[in-house]
PDB file of C-alpha atoms in Angstrom:
ATOM      1  CA  UNK X1123      -3.539  40.640  70.874  1.00  0.00           C
ATOM      2  CA  UNK X1124      -2.240  43.663  69.624  1.00  0.00           C
ATOM      3  CA  UNK X1125      -5.306  45.829  67.782  1.00  0.00           C
ATOM      4  CA  UNK X1126      -2.904  47.671  65.660  1.00  0.00           C
ATOM      5  CA  UNK X1127      -3.968  47.898  61.714  1.00  0.00           C
ATOM      6  CA  UNK X1128      -0.580  46.937  60.865  1.00  0.00           C
ATOM      7  CA  UNK X1129       0.203  43.944  62.758  1.00  0.00           C
ATOM      8  CA  UNK X1130       1.322  41.148  60.961  1.00  0.00           C
ATOM      9  CA  UNK X1131      -1.377  38.626  62.957  1.00  0.00           C
ATOM     10  CA  UNK X1132      -4.037  40.306  60.856  1.00  0.00           C
ATOM     11  CA  UNK X1133      -2.566  39.331  57.671  1.00  0.00           C
ATOM     12  CA  UNK X1134      -4.408  36.687  55.786  1.00  0.00           C
ATOM     13  CA  UNK X1135      -3.110  34.009  53.182  1.00  0.00           C
ATOM     14  CA  UNK X1136      -3.582  34.725  49.699  1.00  0.00           C
ATOM     15  CA  UNK X1137      -6.842  33.621  48.342  1.00  0.00           C
ATOM     16  CA  UNK X1138      -6.271  31.389  44.841  1.00  0.00           C
ATOM     17  CA  UNK X1139      -8.865  31.399  42.571  1.00  0.00           C
ATOM     18  CA  UNK X1140     -10.500  27.941  41.421  1.00  0.00           C
ATOM     19  CA  UNK X1141      -8.658  25.820  39.108  1.00  0.00           C
ATOM     20  CA  UNK X1142      -9.942  26.369  35.485  1.00  0.00           C
ATOM     21  CA  UNK X1143     -12.229  23.427  34.458  1.00  0.00           C
ATOM     22  CA  UNK X1144     -11.552  21.368  31.277  1.00  0.00           C
ATOM     23  CA  UNK X1145     -14.922  21.225  30.248  1.00  0.00           C
ATOM     24  CA  UNK X1146     -16.324  22.789  28.551  1.00  0.00           C
ATOM     25  CA  UNK X1147     -13.888  23.386  26.087  1.00  0.00           C
ATOM     26  CA  UNK X1148     -13.227  26.777  24.514  1.00  0.00           C
ATOM     27  CA  UNK X1149     -14.908  27.088  20.691  1.00  0.00           C
ATOM     28  CA  UNK X1150     -11.430  27.018  19.337  1.00  0.00           C
ATOM     29  CA  UNK X1151     -10.882  23.323  20.217  1.00  0.00           C
ATOM     30  CA  UNK X1152     -14.118  22.177  18.868  1.00  0.00           C
ATOM     31  CA  UNK X1153     -12.845  23.832  15.372  1.00  0.00           C
ATOM     32  CA  UNK X1154      -9.390  21.880  15.833  1.00  0.00           C
ATOM     33  CA  UNK X1155     -11.185  18.546  16.776  1.00  0.00           C
ATOM     34  CA  UNK X1156     -13.380  18.947  13.832  1.00  0.00           C
ATOM     35  CA  UNK X1157     -10.406  19.355  11.588  1.00  0.00           C
ATOM     36  CA  UNK X1158      -8.402  16.745  12.919  1.00  0.00           C
ATOM     37  CA  UNK X1159     -11.313  14.247  12.489  1.00  0.00           C
ATOM     38  CA  UNK X1160     -11.665  15.382   9.174  1.00  0.00           C
ATOM     39  CA  UNK X1161      -7.907  14.612   8.241  1.00  0.00           C
ATOM     40  CA  UNK X1162      -8.188  11.013   9.901  1.00  0.00           C
ATOM     41  CA  UNK X1163     -11.374  10.303   8.026  1.00  0.00           C
ATOM     42  CA  UNK X1164      -9.802  11.294   4.776  1.00  0.00           C
ATOM     43  CA  UNK X1165      -6.587   9.422   5.609  1.00  0.00           C
ATOM     44  CA  UNK X1166      -8.481   6.439   6.518  1.00  0.00           C
ATOM     45  CA  UNK X1167     -10.538   6.578   3.212  1.00  0.00           C
ATOM     46  CA  UNK X1168      -7.432   6.911   1.450  1.00  0.00           C
ATOM     47  CA  UNK X1169      -5.960   3.921   2.996  1.00  0.00           C
ATOM     48  CA  UNK X1170      -9.215   1.995   2.307  1.00  0.00           C
ATOM     49  CA  UNK X1171      -9.047   3.010  -1.384  1.00  0.00           C
ATOM     50  CA  UNK X1172      -5.131   1.816  -1.796  1.00  0.00           C
ATOM     51  CA  UNK X1173      -5.933  -1.211  -0.033  1.00  0.00           C
ATOM     52  CA  UNK X1174      -8.814  -2.327  -2.263  1.00  0.00           C
ATOM     53  CA  UNK X1175      -6.822  -0.995  -5.198  1.00  0.00           C
ATOM     54  CA  UNK X1176      -4.156  -3.524  -4.344  1.00  0.00           C
ATOM     55  CA  UNK X1177      -6.424  -6.400  -4.231  1.00  0.00           C
ATOM     56  CA  UNK X1178      -5.274  -7.677  -7.418  1.00  0.00           C
ATOM     57  CA  UNK X1179      -1.793  -8.024  -6.489  1.00  0.00           C
ATOM     58  CA  UNK X1180      -2.648  -9.915  -3.082  1.00  0.00           C
ATOM     59  CA  UNK X1181      -4.916 -12.445  -5.091  1.00  0.00           C
ATOM     60  CA  UNK X1182      -2.164 -12.828  -7.839  1.00  0.00           C
ATOM     61  CA  UNK X1183       0.702 -13.621  -4.959  1.00  0.00           C
ATOM     62  CA  UNK X1184      -1.572 -16.030  -3.429  1.00  0.00           C
ATOM     63  CA  UNK X1185      -2.342 -18.052  -6.961  1.00  0.00           C
ATOM     64  CA  UNK X1186       1.229 -17.586  -7.671  1.00  0.00           C
ATOM     65  CA  UNK X1187       1.824 -19.851  -4.516  1.00  0.00           C
ATOM     66  CA  UNK X1188      -0.134 -22.853  -6.136  1.00  0.00           C
ATOM     67  CA  UNK X1189       1.297 -22.352  -9.482  1.00  0.00           C
ATOM     68  CA  UNK X1190       3.131 -25.517 -10.580  1.00  0.00           C
ATOM     69  CA  UNK X1191       4.646 -24.579 -14.570  1.00  0.00           C
ATOM     70  CA  UNK X1192       5.417 -21.923 -16.506  1.00  0.00           C
ATOM     71  CA  UNK X1193       2.367 -22.061 -18.226  1.00  0.00           C
ATOM     72  CA  UNK X1194       0.503 -21.125 -15.264  1.00  0.00           C
ATOM     73  CA  UNK X1195       2.935 -18.598 -14.229  1.00  0.00           C
ATOM     74  CA  UNK X1196       2.690 -16.700 -17.518  1.00  0.00           C
ATOM     75  CA  UNK X1197      -0.927 -16.595 -17.752  1.00  0.00           C
ATOM     76  CA  UNK X1198      -0.806 -15.396 -14.247  1.00  0.00           C
ATOM     77  CA  UNK X1199       1.379 -12.595 -15.275  1.00  0.00           C
ATOM     78  CA  UNK X1200      -0.839 -11.770 -18.361  1.00  0.00           C
ATOM     79  CA  UNK X1201      -4.100 -11.618 -16.165  1.00  0.00           C
ATOM     80  CA  UNK X1202      -2.043  -9.288 -13.671  1.00  0.00           C
ATOM     81  CA  UNK X1203      -1.078  -7.182 -16.235  1.00  0.00           C
ATOM     82  CA  UNK X1204      -4.969  -7.038 -17.916  1.00  0.00           C
ATOM     83  CA  UNK X1205      -6.076  -5.853 -14.441  1.00  0.00           C
ATOM     84  CA  UNK X1206      -3.889  -2.533 -14.867  1.00  0.00           C
ATOM     85  CA  UNK X1207      -3.726  -1.831 -18.414  1.00  0.00           C
ATOM     86  CA  UNK X1208      -6.061  -1.656 -21.164  1.00  0.00           C
ATOM     87  CA  UNK X1209      -6.991  -4.791 -22.643  1.00  0.00           C
ATOM     88  CA  UNK X1210      -6.352  -3.602 -26.454  1.00  0.00           C
ATOM     89  CA  UNK X1211      -2.746  -2.821 -25.643  1.00  0.00           C
ATOM     90  CA  UNK X1212      -1.965  -6.202 -23.748  1.00  0.00           C
ATOM     91  CA  UNK X1213      -3.881  -8.866 -25.546  1.00  0.00           C
ATOM     92  CA  UNK X1214      -2.100  -8.162 -28.938  1.00  0.00           C
ATOM     93  CA  UNK X1215       1.314  -8.518 -27.229  1.00  0.00           C
ATOM     94  CA  UNK X1216       3.330 -11.904 -27.717  1.00  0.00           C
ATOM     95  CA  UNK X1217       6.882 -12.892 -27.481  1.00  0.00           C
ATOM     96  CA  UNK X1218       9.655 -10.478 -27.100  1.00  0.00           C
ATOM     97  CA  UNK X1219       7.293  -7.322 -27.349  1.00  0.00           C
ATOM     98  CA  UNK X1220       5.295  -8.944 -24.303  1.00  0.00           C
ATOM     99  CA  UNK X1221       8.367  -9.634 -22.493  1.00  0.00           C
ATOM    100  CA  UNK X1222       9.755  -6.059 -23.350  1.00  0.00           C
ATOM    101  CA  UNK X1223       6.476  -4.773 -22.054  1.00  0.00           C
ATOM    102  CA  UNK X1224       6.957  -6.792 -18.769  1.00  0.00           C
ATOM    103  CA  UNK X1225      10.423  -5.449 -18.228  1.00  0.00           C
ATOM    104  CA  UNK X1226       9.455  -1.855 -18.660  1.00  0.00           C
ATOM    105  CA  UNK X1227       6.805  -2.084 -16.177  1.00  0.00           C
ATOM    106  CA  UNK X1228       8.980  -3.315 -13.427  1.00  0.00           C
ATOM    107  CA  UNK X1229      12.117  -1.761 -11.723  1.00  0.00           C
ATOM    108  CA  UNK X1230      13.645  -5.610 -11.595  1.00  0.00           C
ATOM    109  CA  UNK X1231      15.675  -6.753 -14.808  1.00  0.00           C
ATOM    110  CA  UNK X1232      14.574  -9.660 -16.723  1.00  0.00           C
ATOM    111  CA  UNK X1233      17.144 -12.372 -16.691  1.00  0.00           C
ATOM    112  CA  UNK X1234      17.805 -14.417 -20.011  1.00  0.00           C
ATOM    113  CA  UNK X1235      16.619 -17.622 -18.228  1.00  0.00           C
ATOM    114  CA  UNK X1236      13.331 -16.187 -17.139  1.00  0.00           C
ATOM    115  CA  UNK X1237      12.923 -14.622 -20.491  1.00  0.00           C
ATOM    116  CA  UNK X1238      13.348 -18.215 -22.177  1.00  0.00           C
ATOM    117  CA  UNK X1239      11.024 -19.665 -19.609  1.00  0.00           C
ATOM    118  CA  UNK X1240       8.107 -17.099 -20.395  1.00  0.00           C
ATOM    119  CA  UNK X1241       8.398 -17.446 -24.158  1.00  0.00           C
ATOM    120  CA  UNK X1242       9.522 -20.901 -25.079  1.00  0.00           C
ATOM    121  CA  UNK X1243       8.521 -22.495 -21.486  1.00  0.00           C
ATOM    122  CA  UNK X1244       5.069 -21.938 -22.150  1.00  0.00           C
ATOM    123  CA  UNK X1245       5.153 -24.514 -25.063  1.00  0.00           C
ATOM    124  CA  UNK X1246       7.503 -26.900 -23.363  1.00  0.00           C
ATOM    125  CA  UNK X1247       6.739 -29.899 -21.270  1.00  0.00           C
ATOM    126  CA  UNK X1248       5.368 -29.565 -17.476  1.00  0.00           C
ATOM    127  CA  UNK X1249       8.652 -31.223 -16.210  1.00  0.00           C
ATOM    128  CA  UNK X1250      10.556 -28.152 -15.703  1.00  0.00           C
ATOM    129  CA  UNK X1251      13.288 -28.187 -13.004  1.00  0.00           C
ATOM    130  CA  UNK X1252      12.397 -26.796  -9.513  1.00  0.00           C
ATOM    131  CA  UNK X1253      15.449 -24.571 -10.021  1.00  0.00           C
ATOM    132  CA  UNK X1254      14.068 -22.908 -13.330  1.00  0.00           C
ATOM    133  CA  UNK X1255      10.879 -22.540 -11.687  1.00  0.00           C
ATOM    134  CA  UNK X1256      12.112 -20.844  -8.640  1.00  0.00           C
ATOM    135  CA  UNK X1257      13.662 -18.072 -10.846  1.00  0.00           C
ATOM    136  CA  UNK X1258      10.754 -17.607 -12.721  1.00  0.00           C
ATOM    137  CA  UNK X1259       8.640 -17.725  -9.845  1.00  0.00           C
ATOM    138  CA  UNK X1260      10.823 -15.183  -7.873  1.00  0.00           C
ATOM    139  CA  UNK X1261      10.546 -12.728 -10.913  1.00  0.00           C
ATOM    140  CA  UNK X1262       6.727 -13.219 -11.065  1.00  0.00           C
ATOM    141  CA  UNK X1263       6.341 -12.398  -7.126  1.00  0.00           C
ATOM    142  CA  UNK X1264       8.633  -9.090  -7.850  1.00  0.00           C
ATOM    143  CA  UNK X1265       6.771  -8.212 -10.812  1.00  0.00           C
ATOM    144  CA  UNK X1266       3.402  -8.463  -9.136  1.00  0.00           C
ATOM    145  CA  UNK X1267       4.530  -6.427  -5.867  1.00  0.00           C
ATOM    146  CA  UNK X1268       6.425  -3.858  -7.668  1.00  0.00           C
ATOM    147  CA  UNK X1269       5.304  -3.273 -11.178  1.00  0.00           C
ATOM    148  CA  UNK X1270       3.619   0.181 -12.028  1.00  0.00           C
ATOM    149  CA  UNK X1271       0.608   0.561 -13.759  1.00  0.00           C
ATOM    150  CA  UNK X1272       1.237   2.040 -17.322  1.00  0.00           C
ATOM    151  CA  UNK X1273       0.679   5.768 -17.744  1.00  0.00           C
ATOM    152  CA  UNK X1274      -2.405   6.423 -19.972  1.00  0.00           C
TER     153      UNK X1274
END
């Protein structure tokens, strides 16, 4: 073996430092984690409040499935409107004024057959044909799902 100081046999491998551990985290990661948790909590709270505020729509749609005549559907539309609008402004509306208010709160158009059923069909005999009731039921379902509460 050669005792020369510049000999290649005396060279050693490069010593690598140990890997940086994942834990404990740097303080900045705690701040980021807290911010993410706060944002997630806020979004969850907002989603919960939105779900709760739409409960009247879910109940109305469930009740619409069991409605069998125009009177029941008209009553359901009125109760749904009373859930979002002030009673003083809704309770006094009758006839065409009521239908105009319904049409103004929904992006869907109120067709003439449905309009007739909601005005005169309430006083007609309960033996309305299922085709006519289907159009009324479809309008009511669309109105319940898409109506916009009035701006106060």
